[in-house]
PDB file of C-alpha atoms in Angstrom:
ATOM      1  CA  UNK A   1      18.085 -64.282 -16.881  1.00  0.00           C
ATOM      2  CA  UNK A   2      19.922 -65.559 -14.138  1.00  0.00           C
ATOM      3  CA  UNK A   3      18.007 -67.842 -11.679  1.00  0.00           C
ATOM      4  CA  UNK A   4      18.798 -70.103  -8.834  1.00  0.00           C
ATOM      5  CA  UNK A   5      16.608 -72.547  -7.625  1.00  0.00           C
ATOM      6  CA  UNK A   6      16.861 -74.207  -4.244  1.00  0.00           C
ATOM      7  CA  UNK A   7      14.746 -77.276  -3.754  1.00  0.00           C
ATOM      8  CA  UNK A   8      14.449 -77.391  -0.051  1.00  0.00           C
ATOM      9  CA  UNK A   9      12.781 -74.476   1.832  1.00  0.00           C
ATOM     10  CA  UNK A  10      13.280 -76.220   5.032  1.00  0.00           C
ATOM     11  CA  UNK A  11      15.386 -79.177   6.292  1.00  0.00           C
ATOM     12  CA  UNK A  12      14.954 -80.636   9.865  1.00  0.00           C
ATOM     13  CA  UNK A  13      17.724 -83.298  10.797  1.00  0.00           C
ATOM     14  CA  UNK A  14      19.244 -84.685  14.127  1.00  0.00           C
ATOM     15  CA  UNK A  15      23.049 -84.227  14.927  1.00  0.00           C
ATOM     16  CA  UNK A  16      25.427 -86.493  12.890  1.00  0.00           C
ATOM     17  CA  UNK A  17      22.899 -87.000  10.125  1.00  0.00           C
ATOM     18  CA  UNK A  18      24.078 -86.326   6.469  1.00  0.00           C
ATOM     19  CA  UNK A  19      22.897 -82.958   4.757  1.00  0.00           C
ATOM     20  CA  UNK A  20      22.063 -82.369   1.187  1.00  0.00           C
ATOM     21  CA  UNK A  21      20.627 -79.002   0.090  1.00  0.00           C
ATOM     22  CA  UNK A  22      19.854 -79.160  -3.665  1.00  0.00           C
ATOM     23  CA  UNK A  23      21.049 -76.032  -5.603  1.00  0.00           C
ATOM     24  CA  UNK A  24      20.109 -75.696  -9.533  1.00  0.00           C
ATOM     25  CA  UNK A  25      21.160 -72.605 -11.651  1.00  0.00           C
ATOM     26  CA  UNK A  26      20.262 -71.262 -15.043  1.00  0.00           C
ATOM     27  CA  UNK A  27      22.663 -68.841 -16.614  1.00  0.00           C
ATOM     28  CA  UNK A  28      24.864 -68.408 -19.579  1.00  0.00           C
ATOM     29  CA  UNK A  29      28.526 -69.016 -19.903  1.00  0.00           C
ATOM     30  CA  UNK A  30      30.405 -69.844 -16.728  1.00  0.00           C
ATOM     31  CA  UNK A  31      29.146 -68.285 -13.689  1.00  0.00           C
ATOM     32  CA  UNK A  32      30.908 -68.519 -10.404  1.00  0.00           C
ATOM     33  CA  UNK A  33      28.675 -70.161  -7.875  1.00  0.00           C
ATOM     34  CA  UNK A  34      28.502 -69.763  -3.995  1.00  0.00           C
ATOM     35  CA  UNK A  35      27.080 -70.788  -0.771  1.00  0.00           C
ATOM     36  CA  UNK A  36      26.344 -68.539   1.873  1.00  0.00           C
ATOM     37  CA  UNK A  37      25.200 -68.923   5.501  1.00  0.00           C
ATOM     38  CA  UNK A  38      23.121 -66.756   7.826  1.00  0.00           C
ATOM     39  CA  UNK A  39      23.101 -67.443  11.173  1.00  0.00           C
ATOM     40  CA  UNK A  40      20.000 -65.609  13.556  1.00  0.00           C
ATOM     41  CA  UNK A  41      20.701 -61.819  13.960  1.00  0.00           C
ATOM     42  CA  UNK A  42      23.595 -61.893  11.306  1.00  0.00           C
ATOM     43  CA  UNK A  43      24.051 -61.041   7.799  1.00  0.00           C
ATOM     44  CA  UNK A  44      24.699 -63.929   5.271  1.00  0.00           C
ATOM     45  CA  UNK A  45      28.469 -64.921   5.466  1.00  0.00           C
ATOM     46  CA  UNK A  46      30.579 -66.401   2.499  1.00  0.00           C
ATOM     47  CA  UNK A  47      31.101 -69.959   2.745  1.00  0.00           C
ATOM     48  CA  UNK A  48      32.880 -70.901  -0.269  1.00  0.00           C
ATOM     49  CA  UNK A  49      32.733 -70.471  -4.005  1.00  0.00           C
ATOM     50  CA  UNK A  50      33.525 -72.603  -7.273  1.00  0.00           C
ATOM     51  CA  UNK A  51      34.220 -71.113 -10.653  1.00  0.00           C
ATOM     52  CA  UNK A  52      34.535 -73.825 -13.262  1.00  0.00           C
ATOM     53  CA  UNK A  53      33.250 -77.280 -14.009  1.00  0.00           C
ATOM     54  CA  UNK A  54      34.258 -80.216 -11.608  1.00  0.00           C
ATOM     55  CA  UNK A  55      35.814 -77.629  -9.312  1.00  0.00           C
ATOM     56  CA  UNK A  56      34.900 -78.314  -5.365  1.00  0.00           C
ATOM     57  CA  UNK A  57      34.404 -75.595  -2.948  1.00  0.00           C
ATOM     58  CA  UNK A  58      34.693 -76.562   0.759  1.00  0.00           C
ATOM     59  CA  UNK A  59      34.347 -74.748   4.212  1.00  0.00           C
ATOM     60  CA  UNK A  60      33.767 -75.964   7.746  1.00  0.00           C
ATOM     61  CA  UNK A  61      32.962 -79.657   6.894  1.00  0.00           C
ATOM     62  CA  UNK A  62      30.536 -78.551   3.948  1.00  0.00           C
ATOM     63  CA  UNK A  63      31.169 -78.984   0.145  1.00  0.00           C
ATOM     64  CA  UNK A  64      29.629 -78.650  -3.030  1.00  0.00           C
ATOM     65  CA  UNK A  65      30.791 -79.400  -6.631  1.00  0.00           C
ATOM     66  CA  UNK A  66      30.187 -77.271  -9.754  1.00  0.00           C
ATOM     67  CA  UNK A  67      28.635 -79.511 -12.246  1.00  0.00           C
ATOM     68  CA  UNK A  68      27.849 -77.740 -15.566  1.00  0.00           C
ATOM     69  CA  UNK A  69      26.247 -80.796 -17.208  1.00  0.00           C
ATOM     70  CA  UNK A  70      23.703 -81.126 -14.814  1.00  0.00           C
ATOM     71  CA  UNK A  71      23.673 -77.147 -13.545  1.00  0.00           C
ATOM     72  CA  UNK A  72      23.776 -77.931  -9.979  1.00  0.00           C
ATOM     73  CA  UNK A  73      25.985 -77.006  -7.011  1.00  0.00           C
ATOM     74  CA  UNK A  74      24.332 -78.961  -4.294  1.00  0.00           C
ATOM     75  CA  UNK A  75      25.616 -78.395  -0.628  1.00  0.00           C
ATOM     76  CA  UNK A  76      26.698 -81.567   1.542  1.00  0.00           C
ATOM     77  CA  UNK A  77      27.901 -82.349   5.121  1.00  0.00           C
ATOM     78  CA  UNK A  78      28.678 -85.739   6.291  1.00  0.00           C
ATOM     79  CA  UNK A  79      27.496 -85.016   9.937  1.00  0.00           C
ATOM     80  CA  UNK A  80      25.714 -81.872  10.866  1.00  0.00           C
ATOM     81  CA  UNK A  81      25.770 -80.290  14.263  1.00  0.00           C
ATOM     82  CA  UNK A  82      23.403 -78.292  16.208  1.00  0.00           C
ATOM     83  CA  UNK A  83      25.386 -75.195  15.733  1.00  0.00           C
ATOM     84  CA  UNK A  84      25.082 -75.595  11.799  1.00  0.00           C
ATOM     85  CA  UNK A  85      21.472 -74.494  12.515  1.00  0.00           C
ATOM     86  CA  UNK A  86      21.199 -71.617   9.952  1.00  0.00           C
ATOM     87  CA  UNK A  87      19.646 -70.415   6.599  1.00  0.00           C
ATOM     88  CA  UNK A  88      21.795 -71.558   3.693  1.00  0.00           C
ATOM     89  CA  UNK A  89      21.523 -69.429   0.339  1.00  0.00           C
ATOM     90  CA  UNK A  90      22.953 -70.804  -2.897  1.00  0.00           C
ATOM     91  CA  UNK A  91      24.295 -67.749  -5.271  1.00  0.00           C
ATOM     92  CA  UNK A  92      25.431 -67.252  -8.787  1.00  0.00           C
ATOM     93  CA  UNK A  93      27.752 -64.506  -9.978  1.00  0.00           C
ATOM     94  CA  UNK A  94      27.164 -63.111 -13.464  1.00  0.00           C
ATOM     95  CA  UNK A  95      30.110 -63.325 -15.602  1.00  0.00           C
ATOM     96  CA  UNK A  96      29.263 -59.835 -17.059  1.00  0.00           C
ATOM     97  CA  UNK A  97      28.573 -57.825 -14.283  1.00  0.00           C
ATOM     98  CA  UNK A  98      29.739 -59.709 -11.170  1.00  0.00           C
ATOM     99  CA  UNK A  99      26.075 -59.262  -9.783  1.00  0.00           C
ATOM    100  CA  UNK A 100      24.837 -61.990  -7.414  1.00  0.00           C
ATOM    101  CA  UNK A 101      21.790 -63.530  -7.752  1.00  0.00           C
ATOM    102  CA  UNK A 102      20.617 -65.618  -4.767  1.00  0.00           C
ATOM    103  CA  UNK A 103      18.299 -68.542  -4.269  1.00  0.00           C
ATOM    104  CA  UNK A 104      15.302 -68.478  -1.894  1.00  0.00           C
ATOM    105  CA  UNK A 105      17.087 -69.920   1.003  1.00  0.00           C
ATOM    106  CA  UNK A 106      16.898 -73.269   2.966  1.00  0.00           C
ATOM    107  CA  UNK A 107      16.314 -73.125   6.670  1.00  0.00           C
ATOM    108  CA  UNK A 108      18.402 -75.955   8.494  1.00  0.00           C
ATOM    109  CA  UNK A 109      17.299 -77.036  11.994  1.00  0.00           C
ATOM    110  CA  UNK A 110      19.694 -79.652  13.536  1.00  0.00           C
ATOM    111  CA  UNK A 111      18.085 -80.903  16.901  1.00  0.00           C
ATOM    112  CA  UNK A 112      20.697 -82.518  19.499  1.00  0.00           C
TER     113      UNK A 112
ATOM    114  CA  UNK B   1      38.338 -54.050  12.128  1.00  0.00           C
ATOM    115  CA  UNK B   2      37.484 -54.560   8.452  1.00  0.00           C
ATOM    116  CA  UNK B   3      33.689 -55.188   7.917  1.00  0.00           C
ATOM    117  CA  UNK B   4      30.414 -53.864   7.028  1.00  0.00           C
ATOM    118  CA  UNK B   5      28.863 -51.786   9.822  1.00  0.00           C
ATOM    119  CA  UNK B   6      25.026 -51.083  10.102  1.00  0.00           C
ATOM    120  CA  UNK B   7      23.172 -48.498  12.214  1.00  0.00           C
ATOM    121  CA  UNK B   8      20.564 -48.788  13.573  1.00  0.00           C
ATOM    122  CA  UNK B   9      20.132 -52.396  14.436  1.00  0.00           C
ATOM    123  CA  UNK B  10      16.366 -52.082  15.107  1.00  0.00           C
ATOM    124  CA  UNK B  11      13.985 -49.060  14.490  1.00  0.00           C
ATOM    125  CA  UNK B  12      10.352 -49.119  15.139  1.00  0.00           C
ATOM    126  CA  UNK B  13       8.169 -46.356  13.628  1.00  0.00           C
ATOM    127  CA  UNK B  14       4.685 -45.183  12.627  1.00  0.00           C
ATOM    128  CA  UNK B  15       3.220 -45.444   9.236  1.00  0.00           C
ATOM    129  CA  UNK B  16       4.138 -42.363   7.274  1.00  0.00           C
ATOM    130  CA  UNK B  17       7.186 -41.450   9.248  1.00  0.00           C
ATOM    131  CA  UNK B  18      10.766 -40.993   7.383  1.00  0.00           C
ATOM    132  CA  UNK B  19      13.555 -43.326   8.478  1.00  0.00           C
ATOM    133  CA  UNK B  20      17.044 -43.337   7.393  1.00  0.00           C
ATOM    134  CA  UNK B  21      19.569 -46.199   7.919  1.00  0.00           C
ATOM    135  CA  UNK B  22      23.521 -46.116   7.652  1.00  0.00           C
ATOM    136  CA  UNK B  23      26.107 -48.392   6.146  1.00  0.00           C
ATOM    137  CA  UNK B  24      29.804 -48.067   6.378  1.00  0.00           C
ATOM    138  CA  UNK B  25      32.352 -50.624   4.858  1.00  0.00           C
ATOM    139  CA  UNK B  26      36.145 -50.535   5.761  1.00  0.00           C
ATOM    140  CA  UNK B  27      36.978 -53.210   3.515  1.00  0.00           C
ATOM    141  CA  UNK B  28      38.150 -50.876   0.424  1.00  0.00           C
ATOM    142  CA  UNK B  29      35.347 -52.094  -1.711  1.00  0.00           C
ATOM    143  CA  UNK B  30      34.107 -50.188  -4.555  1.00  0.00           C
ATOM    144  CA  UNK B  31      30.369 -51.532  -4.769  1.00  0.00           C
ATOM    145  CA  UNK B  32      27.874 -51.197  -2.069  1.00  0.00           C
ATOM    146  CA  UNK B  33      24.271 -52.593  -1.970  1.00  0.00           C
ATOM    147  CA  UNK B  34      20.943 -52.589  -0.167  1.00  0.00           C
ATOM    148  CA  UNK B  35      19.003 -55.844   0.194  1.00  0.00           C
ATOM    149  CA  UNK B  36      15.610 -56.264   1.699  1.00  0.00           C
ATOM    150  CA  UNK B  37      15.039 -59.600   3.383  1.00  0.00           C
ATOM    151  CA  UNK B  38      11.613 -60.170   4.066  1.00  0.00           C
ATOM    152  CA  UNK B  39       9.848 -62.716   6.685  1.00  0.00           C
ATOM    153  CA  UNK B  40      10.365 -65.547   4.713  1.00  0.00           C
ATOM    154  CA  UNK B  41      14.082 -64.919   4.415  1.00  0.00           C
ATOM    155  CA  UNK B  42      13.923 -63.964   0.607  1.00  0.00           C
ATOM    156  CA  UNK B  43      16.619 -61.702  -0.147  1.00  0.00           C
ATOM    157  CA  UNK B  44      15.881 -59.197  -2.732  1.00  0.00           C
ATOM    158  CA  UNK B  45      18.374 -56.621  -4.061  1.00  0.00           C
ATOM    159  CA  UNK B  46      17.153 -52.905  -4.138  1.00  0.00           C
ATOM    160  CA  UNK B  47      20.062 -50.686  -4.939  1.00  0.00           C
ATOM    161  CA  UNK B  48      23.722 -51.120  -6.049  1.00  0.00           C
ATOM    162  CA  UNK B  49      26.239 -48.235  -6.015  1.00  0.00           C
ATOM    163  CA  UNK B  50      29.657 -48.366  -7.618  1.00  0.00           C
ATOM    164  CA  UNK B  51      32.050 -45.877  -6.506  1.00  0.00           C
ATOM    165  CA  UNK B  52      28.980 -43.104  -5.958  1.00  0.00           C
ATOM    166  CA  UNK B  53      27.153 -44.276  -9.168  1.00  0.00           C
ATOM    167  CA  UNK B  54      23.875 -45.727  -9.282  1.00  0.00           C
ATOM    168  CA  UNK B  55      24.215 -49.150 -11.310  1.00  0.00           C
ATOM    169  CA  UNK B  56      21.473 -51.114 -10.472  1.00  0.00           C
ATOM    170  CA  UNK B  57      18.099 -49.951  -9.405  1.00  0.00           C
ATOM    171  CA  UNK B  58      15.731 -52.803  -9.397  1.00  0.00           C
ATOM    172  CA  UNK B  59      11.868 -51.760  -9.435  1.00  0.00           C
ATOM    173  CA  UNK B  60      11.369 -50.640  -5.777  1.00  0.00           C
ATOM    174  CA  UNK B  61       8.701 -48.075  -4.539  1.00  0.00           C
ATOM    175  CA  UNK B  62       9.648 -44.267  -5.089  1.00  0.00           C
ATOM    176  CA  UNK B  63       9.676 -43.715  -1.371  1.00  0.00           C
ATOM    177  CA  UNK B  64      12.985 -45.517  -1.026  1.00  0.00           C
ATOM    178  CA  UNK B  65      16.366 -43.567  -2.044  1.00  0.00           C
ATOM    179  CA  UNK B  66      19.753 -44.354  -1.709  1.00  0.00           C
ATOM    180  CA  UNK B  67      22.254 -41.735  -0.468  1.00  0.00           C
ATOM    181  CA  UNK B  68      26.096 -42.116  -0.936  1.00  0.00           C
ATOM    182  CA  UNK B  69      28.664 -39.373  -0.140  1.00  0.00           C
ATOM    183  CA  UNK B  70      31.783 -41.642  -1.108  1.00  0.00           C
ATOM    184  CA  UNK B  71      32.311 -45.237  -2.144  1.00  0.00           C
ATOM    185  CA  UNK B  72      32.704 -46.139   1.878  1.00  0.00           C
ATOM    186  CA  UNK B  73      29.050 -45.100   2.698  1.00  0.00           C
ATOM    187  CA  UNK B  74      25.737 -45.984   1.261  1.00  0.00           C
ATOM    188  CA  UNK B  75      22.635 -44.982   3.329  1.00  0.00           C
ATOM    189  CA  UNK B  76      18.981 -45.839   2.731  1.00  0.00           C
ATOM    190  CA  UNK B  77      16.098 -43.354   3.343  1.00  0.00           C
ATOM    191  CA  UNK B  78      12.578 -44.444   3.168  1.00  0.00           C
ATOM    192  CA  UNK B  79      10.246 -41.091   2.884  1.00  0.00           C
ATOM    193  CA  UNK B  80       6.860 -42.497   4.122  1.00  0.00           C
ATOM    194  CA  UNK B  81       7.093 -46.023   5.348  1.00  0.00           C
ATOM    195  CA  UNK B  82       4.432 -48.307   4.743  1.00  0.00           C
ATOM    196  CA  UNK B  83       3.616 -51.553   6.861  1.00  0.00           C
ATOM    197  CA  UNK B  84       4.820 -53.608   4.174  1.00  0.00           C
ATOM    198  CA  UNK B  85       8.182 -52.028   4.547  1.00  0.00           C
ATOM    199  CA  UNK B  86       8.685 -54.031   7.738  1.00  0.00           C
ATOM    200  CA  UNK B  87      11.631 -56.374   6.971  1.00  0.00           C
ATOM    201  CA  UNK B  88      15.525 -56.613   7.773  1.00  0.00           C
ATOM    202  CA  UNK B  89      17.610 -54.326   5.370  1.00  0.00           C
ATOM    203  CA  UNK B  90      20.932 -55.788   4.727  1.00  0.00           C
ATOM    204  CA  UNK B  91      23.814 -53.696   3.533  1.00  0.00           C
ATOM    205  CA  UNK B  92      26.948 -55.557   1.402  1.00  0.00           C
ATOM    206  CA  UNK B  93      29.963 -54.539  -0.378  1.00  0.00           C
ATOM    207  CA  UNK B  94      32.071 -56.137  -3.033  1.00  0.00           C
ATOM    208  CA  UNK B  95      34.891 -55.560  -5.471  1.00  0.00           C
ATOM    209  CA  UNK B  96      32.980 -54.877  -8.791  1.00  0.00           C
ATOM    210  CA  UNK B  97      32.771 -56.600 -12.153  1.00  0.00           C
ATOM    211  CA  UNK B  98      34.078 -60.149 -11.465  1.00  0.00           C
ATOM    212  CA  UNK B  99      32.074 -63.240 -11.277  1.00  0.00           C
ATOM    213  CA  UNK B 100      34.276 -64.400  -8.494  1.00  0.00           C
ATOM    214  CA  UNK B 101      33.373 -61.419  -6.217  1.00  0.00           C
ATOM    215  CA  UNK B 102      32.053 -62.314  -2.764  1.00  0.00           C
ATOM    216  CA  UNK B 103      29.757 -60.170  -1.020  1.00  0.00           C
ATOM    217  CA  UNK B 104      30.413 -59.063   2.611  1.00  0.00           C
ATOM    218  CA  UNK B 105      27.276 -58.222   4.352  1.00  0.00           C
ATOM    219  CA  UNK B 106      26.473 -56.137   7.501  1.00  0.00           C
ATOM    220  CA  UNK B 107      24.391 -57.517  10.430  1.00  0.00           C
ATOM    221  CA  UNK B 108      21.066 -55.690   9.030  1.00  0.00           C
ATOM    222  CA  UNK B 109      18.626 -53.102  10.288  1.00  0.00           C
ATOM    223  CA  UNK B 110      15.559 -54.718  11.465  1.00  0.00           C
ATOM    224  CA  UNK B 111      12.384 -52.082  10.607  1.00  0.00           C
ATOM    225  CA  UNK B 112       9.112 -52.468  12.360  1.00  0.00           C
ATOM    226  CA  UNK B 113       6.428 -50.530  11.049  1.00  0.00           C
ATOM    227  CA  UNK B 114       3.535 -50.022  13.316  1.00  0.00           C
TER     228      UNK B 114
END
């Protein structure tokens, strides 16, 4: 079945540091890949998606590139801010059902 | 305003009580979901409804039951709560059937069972 693996459970950075959160997936065909962000007291919010190999998704300074060869969709941001502190989820959309499968989430804490 | 609305925001109850959570979406989506988010932030799908038809029912205890009157509403009832039911319950909606469909989530209902 479909699965998503986020390597980092927690990431602690200082402002202006570079962020990478690793996401690898397992699925048949060409699933859509997503990143969601959840701020305290809110539900997860759609950040961006990518649907085909080598496509880059981006939003609010975050970006990720769909890599079918390495089955990865790593989240990156060049310079994080304290306001980026949140939980980040990588997700996969099944090509047949549209069902989203979420990774376990990564808690990002950014210190001023 | 178009969004997913959940009530209540927070609920405290005792073991064995019955609780019910409401969810409404004004996005015109056809599919609605209930997720459980535990203290470790893991998101686990519980139910999925497509235009009032249950299409996914992951292995959740029988005391949980979804209730839908139309495609814009999906409520969740817990018949006799247990301590392990303490969690955040998130409702979401989407257009069904395509891998590109993103989900819109509500803000969640936080349940504490004492």
